[in-house]
PDB file of C-alpha atoms in Angstrom:
ATOM      1  CA  MET C  30     -29.535  35.370   0.005  1.00  0.00           C
ATOM      2  CA  PHE C  31     -33.352  35.456  -0.135  1.00  0.00           C
ATOM      3  CA  ASP C  32     -35.444  36.326  -3.168  1.00  0.00           C
ATOM      4  CA  LEU C  33     -39.272  36.944  -2.705  1.00  0.00           C
ATOM      5  CA  HIS C  34     -39.717  36.155  -6.405  1.00  0.00           C
ATOM      6  CA  TYR C  35     -39.499  32.599  -5.435  1.00  0.00           C
ATOM      7  CA  ASP C  36     -42.403  30.905  -3.766  1.00  0.00           C
ATOM      8  CA  VAL C  37     -41.784  31.418   0.018  1.00  0.00           C
ATOM      9  CA  ARG C  38     -43.887  28.275   0.745  1.00  0.00           C
ATOM     10  CA  ARG C  39     -40.977  26.248  -0.626  1.00  0.00           C
ATOM     11  CA  CYS C  40     -38.406  27.911   1.725  1.00  0.00           C
ATOM     12  CA  ARG C  41     -37.611  26.695   5.262  1.00  0.00           C
ATOM     13  CA  GLU C  42     -36.168  28.415   8.239  1.00  0.00           C
ATOM     14  CA  ASN C  43     -32.296  27.896   8.279  1.00  0.00           C
ATOM     15  CA  ASN C  44     -29.139  29.588   9.538  1.00  0.00           C
ATOM     16  CA  ARG C  45     -29.914  32.574   7.185  1.00  0.00           C
ATOM     17  CA  LEU C  46     -33.772  32.756   7.319  1.00  0.00           C
ATOM     18  CA  GLU C  47     -36.215  33.302  10.156  1.00  0.00           C
ATOM     19  CA  ALA C  48     -39.929  33.772   9.838  1.00  0.00           C
ATOM     20  CA  LYS C  49     -42.113  35.349  12.468  1.00  0.00           C
ATOM     21  CA  LYS C  50     -45.831  35.793  12.446  1.00  0.00           C
ATOM     22  CA  ALA C  51     -45.737  39.267  14.090  1.00  0.00           C
ATOM     23  CA  TYR C  52     -49.472  39.541  13.793  1.00  0.00           C
ATOM     24  CA  GLY C  53     -49.815  41.269  17.174  1.00  0.00           C
ATOM     25  CA  GLY C  54     -46.823  43.419  16.700  1.00  0.00           C
ATOM     26  CA  LEU C  55     -42.980  42.930  16.978  1.00  0.00           C
ATOM     27  CA  PRO C  56     -42.261  39.633  18.748  1.00  0.00           C
ATOM     28  CA  HIS C  57     -39.807  39.915  21.524  1.00  0.00           C
ATOM     29  CA  SER C  58     -37.642  37.121  20.101  1.00  0.00           C
ATOM     30  CA  ILE C  59     -36.772  39.431  17.005  1.00  0.00           C
ATOM     31  CA  TRP C  60     -33.939  40.938  19.047  1.00  0.00           C
ATOM     32  CA  GLU C  61     -32.371  37.535  19.728  1.00  0.00           C
ATOM     33  CA  THR C  62     -32.504  36.715  16.007  1.00  0.00           C
ATOM     34  CA  TYR C  63     -31.139  40.151  15.050  1.00  0.00           C
ATOM     35  CA  SER C  64     -28.271  39.581  17.490  1.00  0.00           C
ATOM     36  CA  ALA C  65     -27.625  36.012  16.225  1.00  0.00           C
ATOM     37  CA  PHE C  66     -27.657  37.073  12.522  1.00  0.00           C
ATOM     38  CA  ALA C  67     -25.453  40.063  13.159  1.00  0.00           C
ATOM     39  CA  ASN C  68     -22.954  37.882  15.118  1.00  0.00           C
ATOM     40  CA  THR C  69     -22.747  35.015  12.531  1.00  0.00           C
ATOM     41  CA  TRP C  70     -23.227  35.355   8.784  1.00  0.00           C
ATOM     42  CA  GLY C  71     -26.232  37.668   8.585  1.00  0.00           C
ATOM     43  CA  GLY C  72     -29.739  36.647   7.525  1.00  0.00           C
ATOM     44  CA  VAL C  73     -33.204  37.589   6.714  1.00  0.00           C
ATOM     45  CA  ILE C  74     -36.095  38.033   9.146  1.00  0.00           C
ATOM     46  CA  LEU C  75     -39.534  37.875   7.707  1.00  0.00           C
ATOM     47  CA  LEU C  76     -42.321  39.497   9.596  1.00  0.00           C
ATOM     48  CA  GLY C  77     -45.868  38.409   8.513  1.00  0.00           C
ATOM     49  CA  VAL C  78     -44.829  34.798   7.699  1.00  0.00           C
ATOM     50  CA  GLU C  79     -45.805  31.891   9.757  1.00  0.00           C
ATOM     51  CA  GLU C  80     -44.204  28.418   9.863  1.00  0.00           C
ATOM     52  CA  LEU C  81     -46.648  25.654   9.438  1.00  0.00           C
ATOM     53  CA  PRO C  82     -46.419  22.325  11.066  1.00  0.00           C
ATOM     54  CA  ASP C  83     -44.817  20.762   8.024  1.00  0.00           C
ATOM     55  CA  LYS C  84     -42.153  23.452   8.295  1.00  0.00           C
ATOM     56  CA  SER C  85     -43.320  25.329   5.238  1.00  0.00           C
ATOM     57  CA  LEU C  86     -43.758  29.073   5.360  1.00  0.00           C
ATOM     58  CA  HIS C  87     -46.893  30.918   4.581  1.00  0.00           C
ATOM     59  CA  PRO C  88     -47.402  34.671   4.280  1.00  0.00           C
ATOM     60  CA  ILE C  89     -50.233  36.239   6.313  1.00  0.00           C
ATOM     61  CA  GLU C  90     -52.086  39.543   6.101  1.00  0.00           C
ATOM     62  CA  LEU C  91     -50.522  41.975   8.540  1.00  0.00           C
ATOM     63  CA  PRO C  92     -52.743  44.579   9.904  1.00  0.00           C
ATOM     64  CA  ASP C  93     -50.217  47.491   9.618  1.00  0.00           C
ATOM     65  CA  PRO C  94     -46.839  46.485   8.130  1.00  0.00           C
ATOM     66  CA  MET C  95     -45.551  50.136   8.036  1.00  0.00           C
ATOM     67  CA  GLN C  96     -46.300  50.489  11.830  1.00  0.00           C
ATOM     68  CA  LEU C  97     -44.010  47.317  12.373  1.00  0.00           C
ATOM     69  CA  VAL C  98     -41.290  49.008  10.408  1.00  0.00           C
ATOM     70  CA  HIS C  99     -41.753  52.222  12.482  1.00  0.00           C
ATOM     71  CA  ASP C 100     -41.638  50.260  15.708  1.00  0.00           C
ATOM     72  CA  PHE C 101     -38.673  48.234  14.606  1.00  0.00           C
ATOM     73  CA  TRP C 102     -36.585  51.448  13.737  1.00  0.00           C
ATOM     74  CA  VAL C 103     -37.409  52.960  17.119  1.00  0.00           C
ATOM     75  CA  LEU C 104     -36.347  49.954  19.155  1.00  0.00           C
ATOM     76  CA  VAL C 105     -33.272  49.043  17.067  1.00  0.00           C
ATOM     77  CA  ASN C 106     -31.971  52.344  17.898  1.00  0.00           C
ATOM     78  CA  ALA C 107     -32.743  52.012  21.662  1.00  0.00           C
ATOM     79  CA  PRO C 108     -29.498  51.048  23.486  1.00  0.00           C
ATOM     80  CA  ASN C 109     -31.445  49.264  26.170  1.00  0.00           C
ATOM     81  CA  ILE C 110     -32.876  46.917  23.555  1.00  0.00           C
ATOM     82  CA  VAL C 111     -29.794  46.219  21.419  1.00  0.00           C
ATOM     83  CA  SER C 112     -26.257  47.329  21.634  1.00  0.00           C
ATOM     84  CA  ALA C 113     -25.804  48.381  17.987  1.00  0.00           C
ATOM     85  CA  ASN C 114     -27.863  49.250  14.946  1.00  0.00           C
ATOM     86  CA  ILE C 115     -25.941  47.942  11.960  1.00  0.00           C
ATOM     87  CA  LEU C 116     -28.736  48.587   9.484  1.00  0.00           C
ATOM     88  CA  LYS C 117     -29.307  51.053   6.796  1.00  0.00           C
ATOM     89  CA  PRO C 118     -32.766  52.074   5.555  1.00  0.00           C
ATOM     90  CA  ARG C 119     -32.408  49.788   2.542  1.00  0.00           C
ATOM     91  CA  HIS C 120     -32.258  46.727   4.854  1.00  0.00           C
ATOM     92  CA  VAL C 121     -35.855  47.092   6.164  1.00  0.00           C
ATOM     93  CA  ARG C 122     -38.701  47.125   3.714  1.00  0.00           C
ATOM     94  CA  VAL C 123     -42.278  46.187   3.216  1.00  0.00           C
ATOM     95  CA  GLU C 124     -42.457  43.854   0.232  1.00  0.00           C
ATOM     96  CA  ASP C 125     -45.158  42.004  -1.568  1.00  0.00           C
ATOM     97  CA  CYS C 126     -45.105  38.242  -0.992  1.00  0.00           C
ATOM     98  CA  GLN C 127     -47.770  36.267  -2.831  1.00  0.00           C
ATOM     99  CA  GLY C 128     -50.307  39.032  -2.568  1.00  0.00           C
ATOM    100  CA  LYS C 129     -49.514  39.823   1.086  1.00  0.00           C
ATOM    101  CA  ARG C 130     -47.466  42.688   2.365  1.00  0.00           C
ATOM    102  CA  ILE C 131     -44.648  41.494   4.782  1.00  0.00           C
ATOM    103  CA  VAL C 132     -41.702  43.097   6.459  1.00  0.00           C
ATOM    104  CA  VAL C 133     -38.397  41.960   5.245  1.00  0.00           C
ATOM    105  CA  ILE C 134     -35.326  42.774   7.402  1.00  0.00           C
ATOM    106  CA  ARG C 135     -32.073  41.959   5.912  1.00  0.00           C
ATOM    107  CA  VAL C 136     -29.552  41.708   8.764  1.00  0.00           C
ATOM    108  CA  PRO C 137     -25.827  41.985   7.524  1.00  0.00           C
ATOM    109  CA  ARG C 138     -22.965  40.372   9.442  1.00  0.00           C
ATOM    110  CA  ALA C 139     -21.728  42.923  11.889  1.00  0.00           C
ATOM    111  CA  SER C 140     -18.290  44.131  11.361  1.00  0.00           C
ATOM    112  CA  ARG C 141     -15.606  42.946  13.654  1.00  0.00           C
ATOM    113  CA  ARG C 142     -15.535  46.224  15.517  1.00  0.00           C
ATOM    114  CA  ASP C 143     -19.342  46.076  16.126  1.00  0.00           C
ATOM    115  CA  ARG C 144     -19.395  42.562  17.516  1.00  0.00           C
ATOM    116  CA  PRO C 145     -20.810  41.414  19.687  1.00  0.00           C
ATOM    117  CA  VAL C 146     -24.238  42.721  19.025  1.00  0.00           C
ATOM    118  CA  TYR C 147     -26.207  41.860  22.146  1.00  0.00           C
ATOM    119  CA  VAL C 148     -29.721  42.205  23.643  1.00  0.00           C
ATOM    120  CA  GLY C 149     -30.182  44.252  26.692  1.00  0.00           C
ATOM    121  CA  GLY C 150     -27.451  45.758  28.756  1.00  0.00           C
ATOM    122  CA  ASP C 151     -25.279  42.719  29.482  1.00  0.00           C
ATOM    123  CA  PRO C 152     -23.228  41.155  26.624  1.00  0.00           C
ATOM    124  CA  LEU C 153     -22.526  38.047  28.650  1.00  0.00           C
ATOM    125  CA  THR C 154     -26.158  37.133  28.969  1.00  0.00           C
ATOM    126  CA  GLY C 155     -27.601  38.869  25.793  1.00  0.00           C
ATOM    127  CA  THR C 156     -25.217  37.751  22.932  1.00  0.00           C
ATOM    128  CA  TYR C 157     -26.588  35.183  20.470  1.00  0.00           C
ATOM    129  CA  ARG C 158     -25.327  33.209  17.529  1.00  0.00           C
ATOM    130  CA  ARG C 159     -27.219  31.364  14.732  1.00  0.00           C
ATOM    131  CA  SER C 160     -26.995  27.699  14.279  1.00  0.00           C
ATOM    132  CA  GLY C 161     -29.324  25.760  12.032  1.00  0.00           C
ATOM    133  CA  GLU C 162     -32.755  27.350  12.391  1.00  0.00           C
ATOM    134  CA  GLY C 163     -32.216  28.446  16.062  1.00  0.00           C
ATOM    135  CA  ASP C 164     -30.727  31.323  18.095  1.00  0.00           C
ATOM    136  CA  PHE C 165     -28.441  30.281  20.804  1.00  0.00           C
ATOM    137  CA  ARG C 166     -27.012  32.277  23.616  1.00  0.00           C
ATOM    138  CA  CYS C 167     -23.240  32.635  23.429  1.00  0.00           C
ATOM    139  CA  THR C 168     -21.028  31.378  26.156  1.00  0.00           C
ATOM    140  CA  PRO C 169     -19.090  34.062  28.266  1.00  0.00           C
ATOM    141  CA  ASP C 170     -15.880  32.766  26.527  1.00  0.00           C
ATOM    142  CA  GLU C 171     -17.372  33.322  23.166  1.00  0.00           C
ATOM    143  CA  VAL C 172     -18.461  36.791  24.038  1.00  0.00           C
ATOM    144  CA  ARG C 173     -14.967  37.658  25.524  1.00  0.00           C
ATOM    145  CA  ARG C 174     -13.364  36.392  22.404  1.00  0.00           C
ATOM    146  CA  MET C 175     -15.575  38.707  20.268  1.00  0.00           C
ATOM    147  CA  PHE C 176     -14.576  41.769  22.378  1.00  0.00           C
ATOM    148  CA  ARG C 177     -10.939  40.723  22.081  1.00  0.00           C
ATOM    149  CA  ARG C 178     -11.211  40.531  18.355  1.00  0.00           C
ATOM    150  CA  ALA C 179     -12.946  43.986  18.173  1.00  0.00           C
ATOM    151  CA  GLY C 180     -10.143  45.375  20.278  1.00  0.00           C
ATOM    152  CA  ARG C 181     -12.499  46.639  22.877  1.00  0.00           C
ATOM    153  CA  PRO C 182     -12.689  45.909  26.697  1.00  0.00           C
ATOM    154  CA  LEU C 183     -15.631  43.949  28.036  1.00  0.00           C
ATOM    155  CA  PRO C 184     -17.994  46.625  29.525  1.00  0.00           C
TER     156      PRO C 184
END
């Protein structure tokens, strides 16, 4: 999927890769991306990587990447933030990228029974999907379809 041994500057955001600067802490939009990746094909979120105007990616020096990891684990387990934590410890790591320490979150595709993964308490307004390099809110019909496929009633 994504290998940090390659030059990240040659990568571009796409349907499986999202970069977030995260210099001031966890960005709020991380949860929309988490939901979108979980509900589609999975993907990698890079914290400590900025997208330049030419769309290339560039790692930055994060003040405290371990604090970002800690904050992420606390919030991904909070039901008022996201509906399900589908990650294992191996999915969230601090890794070296061109001499900078960045946080790499590998979000797998959620199992059918865990979908939809949504943000906040309302699946009809907090469920996202990934398309291209963007996170898009699912329609109520898409959300209902995910619940039917999971064999669960809409809450």
